[in-house]
PDB file of C-alpha atoms in Angstrom:
ATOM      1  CA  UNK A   1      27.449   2.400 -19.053  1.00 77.00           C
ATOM      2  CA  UNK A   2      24.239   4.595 -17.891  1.00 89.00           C
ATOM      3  CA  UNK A   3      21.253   3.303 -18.333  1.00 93.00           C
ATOM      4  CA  UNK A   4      18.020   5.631 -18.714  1.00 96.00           C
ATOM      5  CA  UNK A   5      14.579   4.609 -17.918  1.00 98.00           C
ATOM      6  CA  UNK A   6      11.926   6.392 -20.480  1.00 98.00           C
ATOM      7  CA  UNK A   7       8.196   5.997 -19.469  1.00 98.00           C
ATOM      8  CA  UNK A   8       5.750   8.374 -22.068  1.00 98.00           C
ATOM      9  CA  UNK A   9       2.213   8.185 -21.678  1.00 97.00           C
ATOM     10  CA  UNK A  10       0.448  10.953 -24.073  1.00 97.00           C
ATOM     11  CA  UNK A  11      -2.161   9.089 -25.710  1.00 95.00           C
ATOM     12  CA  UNK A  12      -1.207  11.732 -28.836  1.00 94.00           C
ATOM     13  CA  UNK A  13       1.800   9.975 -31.157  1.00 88.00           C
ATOM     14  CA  UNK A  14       5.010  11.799 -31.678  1.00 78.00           C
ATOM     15  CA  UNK A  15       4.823  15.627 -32.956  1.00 80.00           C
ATOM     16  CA  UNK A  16       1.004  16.062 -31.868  1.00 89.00           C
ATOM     17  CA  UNK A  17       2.174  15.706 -28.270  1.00 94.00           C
ATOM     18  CA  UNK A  18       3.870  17.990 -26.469  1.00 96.00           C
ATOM     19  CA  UNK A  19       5.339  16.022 -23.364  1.00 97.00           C
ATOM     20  CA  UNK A  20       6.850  13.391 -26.415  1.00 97.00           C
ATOM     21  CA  UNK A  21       8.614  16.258 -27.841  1.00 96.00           C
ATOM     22  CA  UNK A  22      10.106  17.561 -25.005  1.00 97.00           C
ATOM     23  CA  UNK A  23      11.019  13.484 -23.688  1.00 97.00           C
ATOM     24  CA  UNK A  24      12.534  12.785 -27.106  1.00 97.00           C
ATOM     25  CA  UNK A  25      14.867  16.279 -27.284  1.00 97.00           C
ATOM     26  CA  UNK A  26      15.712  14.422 -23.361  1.00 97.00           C
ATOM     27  CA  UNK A  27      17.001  11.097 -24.715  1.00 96.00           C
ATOM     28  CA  UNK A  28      18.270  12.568 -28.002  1.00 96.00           C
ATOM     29  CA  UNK A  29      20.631  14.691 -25.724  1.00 95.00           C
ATOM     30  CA  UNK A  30      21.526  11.549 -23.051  1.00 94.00           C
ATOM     31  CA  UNK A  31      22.431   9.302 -26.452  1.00 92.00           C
ATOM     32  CA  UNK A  32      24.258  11.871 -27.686  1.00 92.00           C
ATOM     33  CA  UNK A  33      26.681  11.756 -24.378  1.00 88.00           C
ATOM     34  CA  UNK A  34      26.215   7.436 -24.091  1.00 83.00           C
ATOM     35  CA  UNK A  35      26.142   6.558 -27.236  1.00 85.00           C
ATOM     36  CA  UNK A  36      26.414   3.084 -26.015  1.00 82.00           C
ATOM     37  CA  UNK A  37      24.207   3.800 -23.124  1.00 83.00           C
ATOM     38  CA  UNK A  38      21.077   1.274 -22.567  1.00 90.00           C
ATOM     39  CA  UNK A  39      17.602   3.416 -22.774  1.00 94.00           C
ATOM     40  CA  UNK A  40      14.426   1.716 -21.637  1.00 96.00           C
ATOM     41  CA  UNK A  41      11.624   2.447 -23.066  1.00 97.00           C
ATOM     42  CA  UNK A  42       7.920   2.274 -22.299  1.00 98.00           C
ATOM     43  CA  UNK A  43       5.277   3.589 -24.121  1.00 98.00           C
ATOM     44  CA  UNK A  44       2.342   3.403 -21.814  1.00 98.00           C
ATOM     45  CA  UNK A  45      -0.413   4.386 -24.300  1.00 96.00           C
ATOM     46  CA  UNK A  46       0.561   1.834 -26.987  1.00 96.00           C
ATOM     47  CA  UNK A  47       1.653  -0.792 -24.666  1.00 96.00           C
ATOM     48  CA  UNK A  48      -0.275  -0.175 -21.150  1.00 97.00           C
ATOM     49  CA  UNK A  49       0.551  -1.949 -18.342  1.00 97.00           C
ATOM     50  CA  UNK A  50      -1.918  -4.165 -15.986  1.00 96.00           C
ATOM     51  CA  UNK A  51      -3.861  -1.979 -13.350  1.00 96.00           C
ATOM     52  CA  UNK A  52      -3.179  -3.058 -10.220  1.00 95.00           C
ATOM     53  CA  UNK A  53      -5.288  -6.124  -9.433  1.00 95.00           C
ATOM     54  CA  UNK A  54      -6.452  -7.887  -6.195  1.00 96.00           C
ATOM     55  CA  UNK A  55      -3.764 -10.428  -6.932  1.00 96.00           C
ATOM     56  CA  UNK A  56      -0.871  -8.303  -8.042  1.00 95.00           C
ATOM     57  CA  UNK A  57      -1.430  -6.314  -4.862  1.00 95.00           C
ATOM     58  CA  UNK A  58      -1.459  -9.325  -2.290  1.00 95.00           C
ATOM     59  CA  UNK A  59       1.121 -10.915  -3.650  1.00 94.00           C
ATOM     60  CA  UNK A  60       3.717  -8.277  -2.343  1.00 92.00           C
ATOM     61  CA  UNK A  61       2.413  -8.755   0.953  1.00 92.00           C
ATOM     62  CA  UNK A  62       2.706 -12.662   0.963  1.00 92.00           C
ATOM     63  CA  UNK A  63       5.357 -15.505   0.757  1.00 92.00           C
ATOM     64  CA  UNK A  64       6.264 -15.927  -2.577  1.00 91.00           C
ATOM     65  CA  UNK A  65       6.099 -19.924  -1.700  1.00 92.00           C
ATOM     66  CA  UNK A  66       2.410 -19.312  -0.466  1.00 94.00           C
ATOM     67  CA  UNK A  67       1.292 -17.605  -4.083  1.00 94.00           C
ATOM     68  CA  UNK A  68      -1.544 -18.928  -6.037  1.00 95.00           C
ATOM     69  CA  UNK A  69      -0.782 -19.092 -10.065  1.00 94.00           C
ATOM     70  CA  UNK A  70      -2.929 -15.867 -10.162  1.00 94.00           C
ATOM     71  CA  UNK A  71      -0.676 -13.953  -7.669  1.00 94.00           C
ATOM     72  CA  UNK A  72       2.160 -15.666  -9.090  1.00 96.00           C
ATOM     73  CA  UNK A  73       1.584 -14.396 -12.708  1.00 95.00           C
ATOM     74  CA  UNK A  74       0.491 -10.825 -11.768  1.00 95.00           C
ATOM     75  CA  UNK A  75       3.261 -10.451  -9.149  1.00 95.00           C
ATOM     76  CA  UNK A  76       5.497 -11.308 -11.757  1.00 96.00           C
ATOM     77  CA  UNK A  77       4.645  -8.013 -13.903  1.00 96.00           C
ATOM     78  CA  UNK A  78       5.073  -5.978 -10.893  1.00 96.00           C
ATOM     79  CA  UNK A  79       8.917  -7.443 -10.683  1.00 97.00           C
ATOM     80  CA  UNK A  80       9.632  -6.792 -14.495  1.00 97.00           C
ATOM     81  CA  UNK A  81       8.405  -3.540 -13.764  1.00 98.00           C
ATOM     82  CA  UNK A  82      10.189  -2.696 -10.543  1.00 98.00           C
ATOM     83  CA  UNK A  83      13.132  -4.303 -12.068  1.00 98.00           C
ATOM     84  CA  UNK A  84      13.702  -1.984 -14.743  1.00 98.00           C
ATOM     85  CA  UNK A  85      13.069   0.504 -12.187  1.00 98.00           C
ATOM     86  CA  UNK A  86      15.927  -0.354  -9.563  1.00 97.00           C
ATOM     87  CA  UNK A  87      18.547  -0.843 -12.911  1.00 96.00           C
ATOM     88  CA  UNK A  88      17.693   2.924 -14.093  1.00 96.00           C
ATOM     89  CA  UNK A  89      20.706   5.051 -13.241  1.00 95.00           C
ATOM     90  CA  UNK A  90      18.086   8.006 -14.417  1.00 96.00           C
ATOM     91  CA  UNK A  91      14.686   8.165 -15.872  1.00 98.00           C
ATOM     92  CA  UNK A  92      12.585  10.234 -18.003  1.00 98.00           C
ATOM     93  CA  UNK A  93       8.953  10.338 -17.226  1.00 98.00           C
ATOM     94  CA  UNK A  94       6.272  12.265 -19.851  1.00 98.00           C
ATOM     95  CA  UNK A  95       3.222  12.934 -17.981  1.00 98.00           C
ATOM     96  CA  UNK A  96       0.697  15.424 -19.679  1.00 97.00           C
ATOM     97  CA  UNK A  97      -1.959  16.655 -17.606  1.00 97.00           C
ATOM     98  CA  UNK A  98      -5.389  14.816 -18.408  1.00 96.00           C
ATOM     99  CA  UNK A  99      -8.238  16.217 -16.333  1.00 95.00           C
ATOM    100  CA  UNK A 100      -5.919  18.058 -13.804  1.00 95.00           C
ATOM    101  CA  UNK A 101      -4.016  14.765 -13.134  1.00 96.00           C
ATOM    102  CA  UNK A 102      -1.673  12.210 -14.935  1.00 97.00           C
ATOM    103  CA  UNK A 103      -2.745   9.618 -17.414  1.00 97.00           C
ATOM    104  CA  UNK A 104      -4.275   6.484 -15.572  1.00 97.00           C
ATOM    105  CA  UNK A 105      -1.961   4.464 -17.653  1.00 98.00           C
ATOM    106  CA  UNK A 106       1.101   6.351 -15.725  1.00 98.00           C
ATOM    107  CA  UNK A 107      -1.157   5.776 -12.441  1.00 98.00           C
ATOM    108  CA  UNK A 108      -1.202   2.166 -13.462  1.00 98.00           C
ATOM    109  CA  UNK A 109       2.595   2.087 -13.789  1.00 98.00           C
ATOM    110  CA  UNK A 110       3.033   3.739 -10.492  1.00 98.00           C
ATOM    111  CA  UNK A 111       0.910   1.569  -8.408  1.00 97.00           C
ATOM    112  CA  UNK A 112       2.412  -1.357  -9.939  1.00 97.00           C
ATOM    113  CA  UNK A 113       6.113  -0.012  -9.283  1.00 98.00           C
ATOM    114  CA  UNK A 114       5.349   1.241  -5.452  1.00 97.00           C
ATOM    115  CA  UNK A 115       5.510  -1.915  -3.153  1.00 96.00           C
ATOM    116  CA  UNK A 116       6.121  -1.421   0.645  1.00 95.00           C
ATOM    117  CA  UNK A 117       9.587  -2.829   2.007  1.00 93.00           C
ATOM    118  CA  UNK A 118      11.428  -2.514  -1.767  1.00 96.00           C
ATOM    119  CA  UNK A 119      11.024   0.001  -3.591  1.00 97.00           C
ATOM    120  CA  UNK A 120       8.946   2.185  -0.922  1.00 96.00           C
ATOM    121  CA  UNK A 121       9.822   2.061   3.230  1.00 93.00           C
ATOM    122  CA  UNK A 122      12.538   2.899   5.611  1.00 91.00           C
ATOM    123  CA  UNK A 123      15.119   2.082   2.146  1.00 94.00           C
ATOM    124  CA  UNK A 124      13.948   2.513  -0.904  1.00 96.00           C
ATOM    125  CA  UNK A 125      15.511   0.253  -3.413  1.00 97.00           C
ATOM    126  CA  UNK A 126      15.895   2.988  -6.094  1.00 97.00           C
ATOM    127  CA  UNK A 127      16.723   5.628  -3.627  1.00 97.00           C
ATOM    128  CA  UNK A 128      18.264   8.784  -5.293  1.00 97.00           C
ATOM    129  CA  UNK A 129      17.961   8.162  -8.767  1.00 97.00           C
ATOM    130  CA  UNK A 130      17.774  11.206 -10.861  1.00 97.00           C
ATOM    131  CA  UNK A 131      14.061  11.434 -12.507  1.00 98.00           C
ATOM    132  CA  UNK A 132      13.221  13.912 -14.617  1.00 98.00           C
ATOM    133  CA  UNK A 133       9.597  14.581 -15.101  1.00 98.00           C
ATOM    134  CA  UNK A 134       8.301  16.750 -18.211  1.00 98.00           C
ATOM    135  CA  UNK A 135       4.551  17.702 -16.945  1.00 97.00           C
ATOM    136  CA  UNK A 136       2.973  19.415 -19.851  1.00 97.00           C
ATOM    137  CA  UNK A 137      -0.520  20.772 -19.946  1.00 96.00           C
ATOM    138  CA  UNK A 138      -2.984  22.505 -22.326  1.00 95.00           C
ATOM    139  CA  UNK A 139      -3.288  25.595 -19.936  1.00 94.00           C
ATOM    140  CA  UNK A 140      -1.317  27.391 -17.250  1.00 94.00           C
ATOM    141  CA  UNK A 141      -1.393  26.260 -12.999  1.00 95.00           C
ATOM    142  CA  UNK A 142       1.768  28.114 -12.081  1.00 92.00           C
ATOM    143  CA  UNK A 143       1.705  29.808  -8.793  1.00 93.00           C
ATOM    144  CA  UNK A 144      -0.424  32.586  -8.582  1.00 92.00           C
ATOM    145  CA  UNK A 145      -2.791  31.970 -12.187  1.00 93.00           C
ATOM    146  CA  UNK A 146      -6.041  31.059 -11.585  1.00 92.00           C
ATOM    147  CA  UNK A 147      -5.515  27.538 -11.768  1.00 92.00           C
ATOM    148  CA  UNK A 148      -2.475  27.215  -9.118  1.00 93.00           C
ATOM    149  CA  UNK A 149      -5.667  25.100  -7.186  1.00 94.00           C
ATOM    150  CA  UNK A 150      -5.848  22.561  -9.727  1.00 93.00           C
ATOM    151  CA  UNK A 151      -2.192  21.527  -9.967  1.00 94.00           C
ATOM    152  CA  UNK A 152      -2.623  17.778  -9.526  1.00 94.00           C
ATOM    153  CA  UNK A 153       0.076  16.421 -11.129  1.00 96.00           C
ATOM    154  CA  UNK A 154       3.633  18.638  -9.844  1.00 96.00           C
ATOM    155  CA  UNK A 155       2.282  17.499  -6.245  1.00 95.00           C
ATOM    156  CA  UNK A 156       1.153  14.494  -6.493  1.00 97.00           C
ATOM    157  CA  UNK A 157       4.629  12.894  -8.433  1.00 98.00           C
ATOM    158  CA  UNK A 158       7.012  15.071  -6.094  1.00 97.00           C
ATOM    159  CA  UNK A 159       5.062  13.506  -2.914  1.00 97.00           C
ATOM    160  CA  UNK A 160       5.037   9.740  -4.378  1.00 98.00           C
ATOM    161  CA  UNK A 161       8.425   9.575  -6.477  1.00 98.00           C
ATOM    162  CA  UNK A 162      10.059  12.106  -4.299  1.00 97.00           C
ATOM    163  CA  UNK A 163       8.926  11.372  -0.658  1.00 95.00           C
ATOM    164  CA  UNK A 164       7.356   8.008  -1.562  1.00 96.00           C
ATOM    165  CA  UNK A 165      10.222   6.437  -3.830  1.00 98.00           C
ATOM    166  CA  UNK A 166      12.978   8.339  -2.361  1.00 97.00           C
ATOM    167  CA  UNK A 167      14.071   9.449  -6.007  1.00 98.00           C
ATOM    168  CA  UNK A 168      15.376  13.004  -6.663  1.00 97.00           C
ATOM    169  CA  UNK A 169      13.008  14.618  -8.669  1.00 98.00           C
ATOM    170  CA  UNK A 170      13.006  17.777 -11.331  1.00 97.00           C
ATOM    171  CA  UNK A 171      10.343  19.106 -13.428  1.00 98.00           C
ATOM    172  CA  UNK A 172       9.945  20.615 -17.037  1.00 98.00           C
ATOM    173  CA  UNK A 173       6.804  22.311 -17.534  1.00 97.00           C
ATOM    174  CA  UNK A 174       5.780  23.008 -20.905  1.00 97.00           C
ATOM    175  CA  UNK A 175       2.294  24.824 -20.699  1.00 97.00           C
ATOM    176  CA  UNK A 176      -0.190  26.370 -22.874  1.00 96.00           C
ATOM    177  CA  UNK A 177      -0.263  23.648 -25.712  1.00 95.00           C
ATOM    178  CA  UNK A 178      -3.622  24.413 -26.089  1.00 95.00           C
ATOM    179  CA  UNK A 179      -3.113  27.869 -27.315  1.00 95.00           C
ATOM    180  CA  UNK A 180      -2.464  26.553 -30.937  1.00 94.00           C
ATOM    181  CA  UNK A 181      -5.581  24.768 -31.569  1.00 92.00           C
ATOM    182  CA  UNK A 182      -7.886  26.994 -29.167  1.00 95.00           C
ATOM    183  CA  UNK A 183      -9.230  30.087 -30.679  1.00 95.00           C
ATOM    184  CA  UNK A 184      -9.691  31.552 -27.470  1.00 93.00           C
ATOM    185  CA  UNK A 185      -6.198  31.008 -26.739  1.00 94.00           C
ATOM    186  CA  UNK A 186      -4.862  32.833 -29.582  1.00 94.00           C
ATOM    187  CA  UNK A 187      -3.190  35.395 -27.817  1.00 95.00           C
ATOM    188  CA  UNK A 188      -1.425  32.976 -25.726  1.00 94.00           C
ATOM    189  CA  UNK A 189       0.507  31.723 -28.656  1.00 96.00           C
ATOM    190  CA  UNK A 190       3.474  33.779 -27.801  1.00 95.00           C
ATOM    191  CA  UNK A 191       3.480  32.422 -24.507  1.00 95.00           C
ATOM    192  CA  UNK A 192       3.094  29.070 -25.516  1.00 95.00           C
ATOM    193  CA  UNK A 193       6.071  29.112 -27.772  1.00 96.00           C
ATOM    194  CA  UNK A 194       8.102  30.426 -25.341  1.00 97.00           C
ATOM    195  CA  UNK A 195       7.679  28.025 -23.248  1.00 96.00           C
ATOM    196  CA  UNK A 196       7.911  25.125 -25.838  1.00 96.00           C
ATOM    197  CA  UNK A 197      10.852  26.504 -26.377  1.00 97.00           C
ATOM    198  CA  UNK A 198      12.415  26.825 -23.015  1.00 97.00           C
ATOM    199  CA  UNK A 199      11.333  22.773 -22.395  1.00 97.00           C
ATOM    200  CA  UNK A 200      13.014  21.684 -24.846  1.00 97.00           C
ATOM    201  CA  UNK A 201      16.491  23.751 -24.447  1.00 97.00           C
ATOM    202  CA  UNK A 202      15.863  22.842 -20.817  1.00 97.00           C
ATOM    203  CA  UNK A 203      15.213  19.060 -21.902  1.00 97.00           C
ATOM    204  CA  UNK A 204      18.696  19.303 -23.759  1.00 96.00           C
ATOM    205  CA  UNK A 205      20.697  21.195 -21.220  1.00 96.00           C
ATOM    206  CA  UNK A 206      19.612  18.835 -18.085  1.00 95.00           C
ATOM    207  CA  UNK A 207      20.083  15.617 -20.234  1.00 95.00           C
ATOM    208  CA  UNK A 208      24.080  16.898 -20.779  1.00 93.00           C
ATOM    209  CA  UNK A 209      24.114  17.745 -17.157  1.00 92.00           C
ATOM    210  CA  UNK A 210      22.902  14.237 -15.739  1.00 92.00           C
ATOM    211  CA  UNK A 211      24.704  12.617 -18.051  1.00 88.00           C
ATOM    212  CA  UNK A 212      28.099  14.139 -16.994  1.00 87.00           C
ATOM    213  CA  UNK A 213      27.501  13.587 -13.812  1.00 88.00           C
ATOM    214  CA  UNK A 214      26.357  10.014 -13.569  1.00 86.00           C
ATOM    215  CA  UNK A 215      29.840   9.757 -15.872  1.00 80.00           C
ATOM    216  CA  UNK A 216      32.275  11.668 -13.511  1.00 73.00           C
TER     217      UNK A 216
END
């Protein structure tokens, strides 16, 4: 039995957010191939987690025997955390693009979940687990637009969860979401729609996939 990490972290709920769309046509897809698969699920917006704290973070560097109640009681959200982390056999990550970077409740997550000699070092505890990313934003960074320079968020997660986490990471990009409520978008909407639409086939198609293979 599969189980699939989900992290979202639009601050928008449901329909008004783009990378929650694309996440949900993800898991709808993996539950339709493990229907008695465990998903999960954090919503980082309605349910944050802790940013790091001086006492979360020297806690993983110290006996567990030499912890203060602080250190113990922060260190101890780091483990849930890194827990469900290590028992993923895949996960699902939404992370719109806020300011040219992710949410700073997804940043929270991360630094929480990265801890030298576990789950980051010479053998990374979750090492090769599948994570699928869907990195939406309100305007276009692709290679070779205007905004390639600003692209904050494709390089920074393949560097940490790839290189950092040792997990084997893919991308969906939905872009232009803005084009719908921007009036100087407007002739973007074509654009954007296509590429709405491509997410979530994509979202579908790579759920299947994954699934089947973590099954064969």
């Amino acid at each position: 039995m599969a189980t699939l990490l989900h992290i979202d972290s639009s601050l928008l709920p449901g329909g008004a957010s783009s990378s929650r769309a694309v996440t949900d046509a993800f898991r709808t897809a993996w539950l339709a191939q493990h229907p008695d698969g465990k998903v999960i699920y954090r919503d980082l917006a309605a349910d944050p987690v802790p940013h790091l704290s001086a006492d979360a973070h020297t806690a993983g560097f110290a006996d567990p025997g030499t912890h203060t109640p602080e250190q113990a009681a922060a260190f101890a959200v780091r483990v849930q955390l890194i827990e469900e982390l290590e028992q993923a056999d895949a996960l699902l990550i939404g992370a719109p693009m806020y300011n040219f970077t992710i949410p700073s409740t997804l940043k929270a997550w991360l630094d929480n979940v990265v801890l030298f000699n576990r789950t980051m070092g010479e053998n990374p505890s979750a090492k090769g687990t599948p994570v699928t990313v869907v990195a939406s934003r309100g305007g276009s960074y692709a290679p070779g637009t205007p905004r390639e320079p600003f692209e904050y968020v494709q390089n920074y997660l393949t560097a940490l969860l790839g290189e950092g986490l040792g997990l084997e990471v893919d991308f969906i990009v939905p872009e232009l979401t803005m084009a719908p409520q921007n009036p100087a978008m407007a002739e973007l909407v074509p654009l954007y729609e296509a590429s709405r639409d491509r997410a979530l086939q994509d979202a579908a198609s790579k759920a299947k996939e994954l699934a089947d293979r973590l099954a064969a």
